[in-house]
Every structure is written in structure tokens, then in C-alpha cells.
mmCIF file of C-alpha atoms in Angstrom:
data_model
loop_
_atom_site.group_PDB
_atom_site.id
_atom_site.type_symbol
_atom_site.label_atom_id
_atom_site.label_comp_id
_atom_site.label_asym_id
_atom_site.label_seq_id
_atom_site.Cartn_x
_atom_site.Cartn_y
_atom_site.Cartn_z
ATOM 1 C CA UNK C 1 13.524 -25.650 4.585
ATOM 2 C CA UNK C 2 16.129 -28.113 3.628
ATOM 3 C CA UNK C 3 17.537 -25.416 0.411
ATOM 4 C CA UNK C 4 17.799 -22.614 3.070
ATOM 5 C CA UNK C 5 21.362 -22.417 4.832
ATOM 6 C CA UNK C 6 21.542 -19.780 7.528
ATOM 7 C CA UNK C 7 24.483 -19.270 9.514
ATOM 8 C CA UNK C 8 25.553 -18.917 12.451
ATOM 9 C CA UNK C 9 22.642 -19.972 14.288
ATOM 10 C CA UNK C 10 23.785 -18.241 16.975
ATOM 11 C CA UNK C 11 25.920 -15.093 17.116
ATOM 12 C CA UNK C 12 27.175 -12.741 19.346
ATOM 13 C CA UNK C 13 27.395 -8.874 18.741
ATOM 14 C CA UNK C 14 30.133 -6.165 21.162
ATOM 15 C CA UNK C 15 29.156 -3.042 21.165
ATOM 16 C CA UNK C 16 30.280 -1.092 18.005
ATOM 17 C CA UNK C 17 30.842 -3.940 15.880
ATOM 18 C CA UNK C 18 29.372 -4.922 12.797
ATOM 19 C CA UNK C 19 27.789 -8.103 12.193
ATOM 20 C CA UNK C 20 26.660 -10.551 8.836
ATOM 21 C CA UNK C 21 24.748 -12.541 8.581
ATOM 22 C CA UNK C 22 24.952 -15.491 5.718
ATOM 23 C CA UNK C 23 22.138 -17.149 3.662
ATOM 24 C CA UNK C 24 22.242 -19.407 1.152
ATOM 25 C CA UNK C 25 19.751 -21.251 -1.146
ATOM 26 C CA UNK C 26 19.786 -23.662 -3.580
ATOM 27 C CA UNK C 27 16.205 -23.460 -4.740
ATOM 28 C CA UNK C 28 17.118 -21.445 -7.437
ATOM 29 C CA UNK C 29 14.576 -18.412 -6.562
ATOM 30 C CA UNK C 30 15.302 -15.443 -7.694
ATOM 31 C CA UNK C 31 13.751 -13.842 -4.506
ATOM 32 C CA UNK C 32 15.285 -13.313 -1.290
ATOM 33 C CA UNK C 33 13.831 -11.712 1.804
ATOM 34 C CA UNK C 34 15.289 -10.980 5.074
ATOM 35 C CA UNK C 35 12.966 -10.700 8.202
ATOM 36 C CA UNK C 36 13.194 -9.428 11.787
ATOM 37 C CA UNK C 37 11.447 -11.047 14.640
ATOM 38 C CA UNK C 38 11.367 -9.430 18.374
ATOM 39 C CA UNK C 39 9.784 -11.759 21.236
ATOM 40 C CA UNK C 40 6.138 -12.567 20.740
ATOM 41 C CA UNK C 41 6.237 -10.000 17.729
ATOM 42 C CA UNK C 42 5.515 -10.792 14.059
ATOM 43 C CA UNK C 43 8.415 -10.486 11.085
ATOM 44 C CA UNK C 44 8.941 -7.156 9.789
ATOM 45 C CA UNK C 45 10.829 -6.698 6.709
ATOM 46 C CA UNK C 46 14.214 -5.536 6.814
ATOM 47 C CA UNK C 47 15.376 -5.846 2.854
ATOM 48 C CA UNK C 48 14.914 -8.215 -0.198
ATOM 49 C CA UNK C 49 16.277 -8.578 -3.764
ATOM 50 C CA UNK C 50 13.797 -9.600 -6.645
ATOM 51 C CA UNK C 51 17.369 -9.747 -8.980
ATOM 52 C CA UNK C 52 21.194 -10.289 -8.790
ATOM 53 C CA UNK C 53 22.906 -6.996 -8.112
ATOM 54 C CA UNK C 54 19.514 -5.152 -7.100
ATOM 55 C CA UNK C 55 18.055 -4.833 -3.389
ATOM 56 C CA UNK C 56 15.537 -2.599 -1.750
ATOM 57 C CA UNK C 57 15.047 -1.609 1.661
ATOM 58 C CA UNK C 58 12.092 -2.844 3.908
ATOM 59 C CA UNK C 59 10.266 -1.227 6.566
ATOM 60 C CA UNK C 60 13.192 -1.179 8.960
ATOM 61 C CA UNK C 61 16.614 -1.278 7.042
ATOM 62 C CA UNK C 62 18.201 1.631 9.417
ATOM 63 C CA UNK C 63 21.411 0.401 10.532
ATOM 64 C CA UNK C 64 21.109 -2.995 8.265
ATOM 65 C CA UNK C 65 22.729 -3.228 4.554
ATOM 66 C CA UNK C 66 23.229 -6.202 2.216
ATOM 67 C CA UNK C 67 24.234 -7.154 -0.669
ATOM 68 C CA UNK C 68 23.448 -9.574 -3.949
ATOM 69 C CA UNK C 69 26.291 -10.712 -5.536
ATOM 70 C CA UNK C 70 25.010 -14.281 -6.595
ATOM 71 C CA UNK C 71 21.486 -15.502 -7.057
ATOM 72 C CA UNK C 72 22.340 -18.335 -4.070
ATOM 73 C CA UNK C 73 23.812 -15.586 -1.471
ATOM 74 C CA UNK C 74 21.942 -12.403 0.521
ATOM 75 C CA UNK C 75 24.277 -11.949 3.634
ATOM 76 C CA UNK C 76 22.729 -9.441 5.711
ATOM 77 C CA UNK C 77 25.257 -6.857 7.637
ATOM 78 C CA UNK C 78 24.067 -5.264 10.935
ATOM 79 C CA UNK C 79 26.038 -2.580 11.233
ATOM 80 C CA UNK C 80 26.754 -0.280 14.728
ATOM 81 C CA UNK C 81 24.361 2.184 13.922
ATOM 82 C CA UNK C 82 21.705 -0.434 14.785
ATOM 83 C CA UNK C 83 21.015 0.316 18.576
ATOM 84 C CA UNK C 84 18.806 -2.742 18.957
ATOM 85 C CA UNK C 85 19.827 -5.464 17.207
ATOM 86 C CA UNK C 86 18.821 -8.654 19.602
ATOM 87 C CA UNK C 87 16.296 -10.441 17.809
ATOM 88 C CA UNK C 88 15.396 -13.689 15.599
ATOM 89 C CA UNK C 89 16.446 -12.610 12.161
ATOM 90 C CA UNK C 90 14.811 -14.753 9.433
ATOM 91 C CA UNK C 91 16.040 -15.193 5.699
ATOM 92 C CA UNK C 92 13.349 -16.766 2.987
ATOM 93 C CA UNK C 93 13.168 -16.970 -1.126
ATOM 94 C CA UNK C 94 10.196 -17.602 -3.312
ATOM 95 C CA UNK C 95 9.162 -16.988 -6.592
ATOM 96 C CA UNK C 96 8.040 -13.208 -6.323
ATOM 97 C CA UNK C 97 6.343 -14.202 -3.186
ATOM 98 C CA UNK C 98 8.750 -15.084 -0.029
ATOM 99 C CA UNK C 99 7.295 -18.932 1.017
ATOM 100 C CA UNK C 100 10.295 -20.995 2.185
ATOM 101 C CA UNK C 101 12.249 -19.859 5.432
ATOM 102 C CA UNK C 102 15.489 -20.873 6.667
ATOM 103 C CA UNK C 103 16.312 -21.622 9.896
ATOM 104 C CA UNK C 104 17.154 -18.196 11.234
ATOM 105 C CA UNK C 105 20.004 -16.894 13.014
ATOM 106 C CA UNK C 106 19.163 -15.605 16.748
ATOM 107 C CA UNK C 107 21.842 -12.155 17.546
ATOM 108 C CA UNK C 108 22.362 -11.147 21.205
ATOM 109 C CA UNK C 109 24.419 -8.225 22.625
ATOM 110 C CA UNK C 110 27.418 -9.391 24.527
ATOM 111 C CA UNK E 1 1.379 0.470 2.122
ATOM 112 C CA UNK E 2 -0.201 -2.162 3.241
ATOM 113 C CA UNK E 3 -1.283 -2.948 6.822
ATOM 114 C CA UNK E 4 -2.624 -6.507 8.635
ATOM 115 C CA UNK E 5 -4.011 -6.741 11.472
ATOM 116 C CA UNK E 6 -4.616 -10.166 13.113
ATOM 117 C CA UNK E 7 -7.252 -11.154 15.697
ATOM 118 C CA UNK E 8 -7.025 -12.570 18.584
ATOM 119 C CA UNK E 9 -3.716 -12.863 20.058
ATOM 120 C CA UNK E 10 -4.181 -15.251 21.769
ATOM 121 C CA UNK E 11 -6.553 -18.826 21.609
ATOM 122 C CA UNK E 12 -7.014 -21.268 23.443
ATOM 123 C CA UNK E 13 -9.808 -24.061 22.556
ATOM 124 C CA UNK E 14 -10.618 -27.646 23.836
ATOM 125 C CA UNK E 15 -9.175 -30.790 21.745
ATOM 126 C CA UNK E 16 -11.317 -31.550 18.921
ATOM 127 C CA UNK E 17 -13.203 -28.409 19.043
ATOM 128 C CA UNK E 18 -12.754 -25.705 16.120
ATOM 129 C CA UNK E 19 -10.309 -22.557 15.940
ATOM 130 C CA UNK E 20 -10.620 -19.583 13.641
ATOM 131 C CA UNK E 21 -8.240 -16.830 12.960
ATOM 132 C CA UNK E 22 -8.903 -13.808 11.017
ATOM 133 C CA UNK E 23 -7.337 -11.243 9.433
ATOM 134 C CA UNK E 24 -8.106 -7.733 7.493
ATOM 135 C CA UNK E 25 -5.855 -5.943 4.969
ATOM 136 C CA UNK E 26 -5.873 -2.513 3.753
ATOM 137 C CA UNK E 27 -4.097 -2.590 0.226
ATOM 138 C CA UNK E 28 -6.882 -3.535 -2.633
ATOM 139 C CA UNK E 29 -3.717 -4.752 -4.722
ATOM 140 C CA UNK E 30 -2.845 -7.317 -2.335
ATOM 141 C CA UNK E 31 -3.210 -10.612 -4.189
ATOM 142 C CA UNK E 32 -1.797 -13.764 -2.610
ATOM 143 C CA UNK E 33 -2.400 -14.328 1.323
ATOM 144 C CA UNK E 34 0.009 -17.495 2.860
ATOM 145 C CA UNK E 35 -0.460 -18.438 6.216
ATOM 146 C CA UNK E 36 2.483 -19.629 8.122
ATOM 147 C CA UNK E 37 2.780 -21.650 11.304
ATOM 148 C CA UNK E 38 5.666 -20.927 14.150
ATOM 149 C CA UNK E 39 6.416 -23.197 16.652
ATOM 150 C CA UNK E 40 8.664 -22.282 19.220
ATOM 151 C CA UNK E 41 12.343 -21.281 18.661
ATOM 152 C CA UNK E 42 11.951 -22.306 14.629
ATOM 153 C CA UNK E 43 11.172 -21.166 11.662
ATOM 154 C CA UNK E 44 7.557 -19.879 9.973
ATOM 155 C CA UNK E 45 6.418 -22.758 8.052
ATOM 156 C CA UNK E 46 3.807 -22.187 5.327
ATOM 157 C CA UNK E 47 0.586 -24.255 6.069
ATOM 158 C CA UNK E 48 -2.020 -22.495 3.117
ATOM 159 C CA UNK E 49 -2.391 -20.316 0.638
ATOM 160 C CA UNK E 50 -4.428 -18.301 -1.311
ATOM 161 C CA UNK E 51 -4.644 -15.891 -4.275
ATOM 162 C CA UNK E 52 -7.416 -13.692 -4.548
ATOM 163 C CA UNK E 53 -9.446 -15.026 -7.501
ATOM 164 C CA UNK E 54 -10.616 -18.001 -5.257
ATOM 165 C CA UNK E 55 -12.791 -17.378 -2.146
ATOM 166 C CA UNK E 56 -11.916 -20.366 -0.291
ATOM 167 C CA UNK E 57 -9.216 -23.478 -0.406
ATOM 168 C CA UNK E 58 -8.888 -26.710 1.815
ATOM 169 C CA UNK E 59 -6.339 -28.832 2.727
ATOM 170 C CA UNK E 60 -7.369 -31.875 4.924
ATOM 171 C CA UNK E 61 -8.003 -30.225 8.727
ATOM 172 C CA UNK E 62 -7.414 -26.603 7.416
ATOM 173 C CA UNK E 63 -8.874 -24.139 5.280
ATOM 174 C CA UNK E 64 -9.057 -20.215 4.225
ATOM 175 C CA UNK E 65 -11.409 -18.040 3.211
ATOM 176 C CA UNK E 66 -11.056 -14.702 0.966
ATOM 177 C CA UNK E 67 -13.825 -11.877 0.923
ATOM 178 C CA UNK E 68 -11.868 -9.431 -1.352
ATOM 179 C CA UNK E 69 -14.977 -7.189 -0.843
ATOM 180 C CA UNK E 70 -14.380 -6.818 3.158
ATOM 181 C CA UNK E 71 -10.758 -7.096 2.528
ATOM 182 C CA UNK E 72 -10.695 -9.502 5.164
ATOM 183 C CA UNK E 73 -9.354 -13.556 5.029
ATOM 184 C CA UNK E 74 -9.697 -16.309 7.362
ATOM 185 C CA UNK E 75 -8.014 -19.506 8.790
ATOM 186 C CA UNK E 76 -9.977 -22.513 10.017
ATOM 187 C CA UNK E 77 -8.628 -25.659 11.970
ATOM 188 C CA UNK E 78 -10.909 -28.028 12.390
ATOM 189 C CA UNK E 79 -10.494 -31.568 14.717
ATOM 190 C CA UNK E 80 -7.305 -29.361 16.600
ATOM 191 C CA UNK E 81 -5.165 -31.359 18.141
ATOM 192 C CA UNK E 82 -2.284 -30.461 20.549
ATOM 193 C CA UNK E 83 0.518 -30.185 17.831
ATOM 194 C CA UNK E 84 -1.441 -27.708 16.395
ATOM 195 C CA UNK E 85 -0.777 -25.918 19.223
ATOM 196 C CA UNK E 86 2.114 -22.948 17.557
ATOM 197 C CA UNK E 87 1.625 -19.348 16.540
ATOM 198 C CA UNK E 88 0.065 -18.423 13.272
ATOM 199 C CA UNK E 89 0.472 -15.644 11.246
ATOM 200 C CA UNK E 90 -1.514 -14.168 8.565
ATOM 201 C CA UNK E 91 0.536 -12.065 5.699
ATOM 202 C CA UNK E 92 -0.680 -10.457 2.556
ATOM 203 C CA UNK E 93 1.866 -9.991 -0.733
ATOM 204 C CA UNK E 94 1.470 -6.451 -1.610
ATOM 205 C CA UNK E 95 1.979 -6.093 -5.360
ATOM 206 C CA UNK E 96 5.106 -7.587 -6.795
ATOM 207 C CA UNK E 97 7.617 -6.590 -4.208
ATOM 208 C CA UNK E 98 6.867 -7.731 -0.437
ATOM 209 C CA UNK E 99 5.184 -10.069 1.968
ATOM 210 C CA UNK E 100 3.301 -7.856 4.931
ATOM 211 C CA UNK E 101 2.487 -10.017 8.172
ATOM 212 C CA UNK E 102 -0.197 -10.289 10.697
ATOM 213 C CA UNK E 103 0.989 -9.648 14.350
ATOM 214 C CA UNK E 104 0.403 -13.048 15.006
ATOM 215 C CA UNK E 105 -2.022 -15.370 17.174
ATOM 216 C CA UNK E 106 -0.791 -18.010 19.823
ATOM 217 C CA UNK E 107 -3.168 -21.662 19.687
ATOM 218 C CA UNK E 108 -3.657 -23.758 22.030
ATOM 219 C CA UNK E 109 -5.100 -26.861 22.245
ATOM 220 C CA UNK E 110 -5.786 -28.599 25.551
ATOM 221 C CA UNK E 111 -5.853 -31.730 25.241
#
């Protein structure tokens, strides 16, 4: 979606070194949602934020934090302790319910 | 918490003919069901809706049904054509706080 900005599109992770992961929106949503995809797998939740300065984690926040300094930004850190991180990592907003995606950032292990 | 599970995996149908995808929840709570489309290398892109006081919703080629009694909800494509050839997921909003997703099922449509 067009008010979505994720960034980089692709990135690059050495061994023992943490990560982030920006997204932006200008929807105005107070809802932001960040999402992990493996190959041929479905998203699984890694954190969101219903409010500035509040977060929760997901399902699978080990070795992932964040943070919500501004309603527009939700950078996601993934952080050394996260043994696996290749994968399509998708941010989204929506009003309570996550409905617009961004264009997601794809992380490899160099 | 919640838990969806998404049937088949994979489908592949004939141009024209129709495809159905279905989907069962666990969480009673769960109140608004999206479906979203992937196509390959991009982003989930929300195709239909809907919140669990209405049993079924159209929009043009697609609709979804709701049986909140079965806990189960359903995506039909009708006419396919080859673009709607992607993989859909099913998801179900659990309460106030998160969006739980279907493992996904590949289309396709030969033409």
C-alpha cells in the first residue's frame, strides 16, 4: 500500500549483528503489526502496538524487539540472539485490525 | 489462543471453472475474518472481508461465507481466471489485539 514505507527492501545480516528494520505510515492508524514469513509458510506475528509508547509481543518475538516512539514509525530490531532470521518480514497498520501491508523487507545471512 | 487451519494447500482448477477455500477457527471471540491474496515476491493484499454478524458478503467474482456455529468461513472465486492464480490466506482477528492466519493455499488457474 502506497502509505506503507518499508525499508531496505533488501538487507543483509553477519553473524552477530543486529539488524532494524524501518516502517513508516502515513495512514494515520494507530495500529501497527509486524509479520514473519518463511518460504511457502503463512505470517506469524512477531509484535504490534495498538498505542504510541506501548507494544506487545507476538507469537515469536524471541530475539526481535521494537519500539513506538511516533504513531508513523515501528522499526523492528533483529537482534543476534535470533538464530534464524532469513525470511520475508512484513509490516501492516489498521484500525484495531491489521489490513494494509507494506512492501516488506526480505533479510538474508551473509 | 486462537488457531486456523486452511484447506487445501494447494489448487489447481480449469479457467472458468469455480475454486473454494475454507477455513476453521477455534477462538468463539474471533470477530472479523479478511482474506488476503499473495502473489509472488509481494505483499498480502486484502481481497474480502467479513465480521461475524453477517453470514455471507460478495464482491463481483468473489465471495465469503461465515457459519459462526461450525466456526468455520469460506472463500469462493467464481469465473477464475489466470491472474487469480496467487496464494490466499485466510486469518481471523482474535479479540482486540491480533490478526491469526491460515497456512495458506496456492491457486491455480490453467488457462
Amino acid at each position: 500500500d502506497g502509505g506503507i514505507t518499508q525499508s531496505p527492501k533488501y538487507l543483509f545480516r553477519k553473524e552477530g549483528q543486529n539488524v532494524t528494520l524501518s516502517c513508516e505510515q502515513n495512514l494515520n492508524h494507530d495500529a501497527m503489526y509486524w509479520y514473519r514469513q518463511d518460504p511457502g509458510q503463512g505470517l506469524r506475528l512477531i509484535y504490534y502496538s495498538q498505542i504510541v509508547n506501548d507494544f506487545q509481543k507476538g507469537d515469536i518475538a524471541e530475539g526481535y524487539s521494537v519500539s513506538r516512539e511516533k504513531k508513523e514509525s515501528f522499526p523492528l530490531t533483529v537482534t543476534s540472539a535470533q538464530k534464524n532470521p532469513t525470511a520475508f518480514y512484513l509490516c501492516a497498520t489498521g484500525v484495531n485490525q491489521p489490513q494494509h501491508f507494506g512492501d516488506g523487507t526480505r533479510l538474508s545471512i551473509l | 489462543g486462537e488457531n486456523v487451519e486452511q484447506h487445501p494447500s494447494t489448487l489447481s482448477v480449469q479457467e472458468g471453472d469455480s475454486a473454494v477455500i475454507k477455513c476453521t477457527y477455534s477462538d468463539s471471540a474471533s470477530n472479523y475474518f479478511p482474506w488476503y491474496k499473495q502473489e509472488l515476491g509481494k505483499r498480502p493484499q486484502l481481497i474480502i472481508d467479513i465480521r461475524s454478524n453477517v453470514g455471507e458478503k460478495k464482491d463481483q467474482r468473489i465471495a465469503v461465507t461465515l457459519n459462526k456455529t461450525a466456526k468455520h468461513f469460506s472463500l469462493h472465486i467464481t469465473e477464475t481466471q489466470p491472474e487469480d492464480s496467487a496464494v490466499y490466506f485466510c486469518a481471523a482477528f482474535q479479540g482486540f489485539q491480533k490478526l491469526v492466519f491460515g497456512t495458506g493455499t496456492r491457486l491455480l488457474v490453467s488457462p
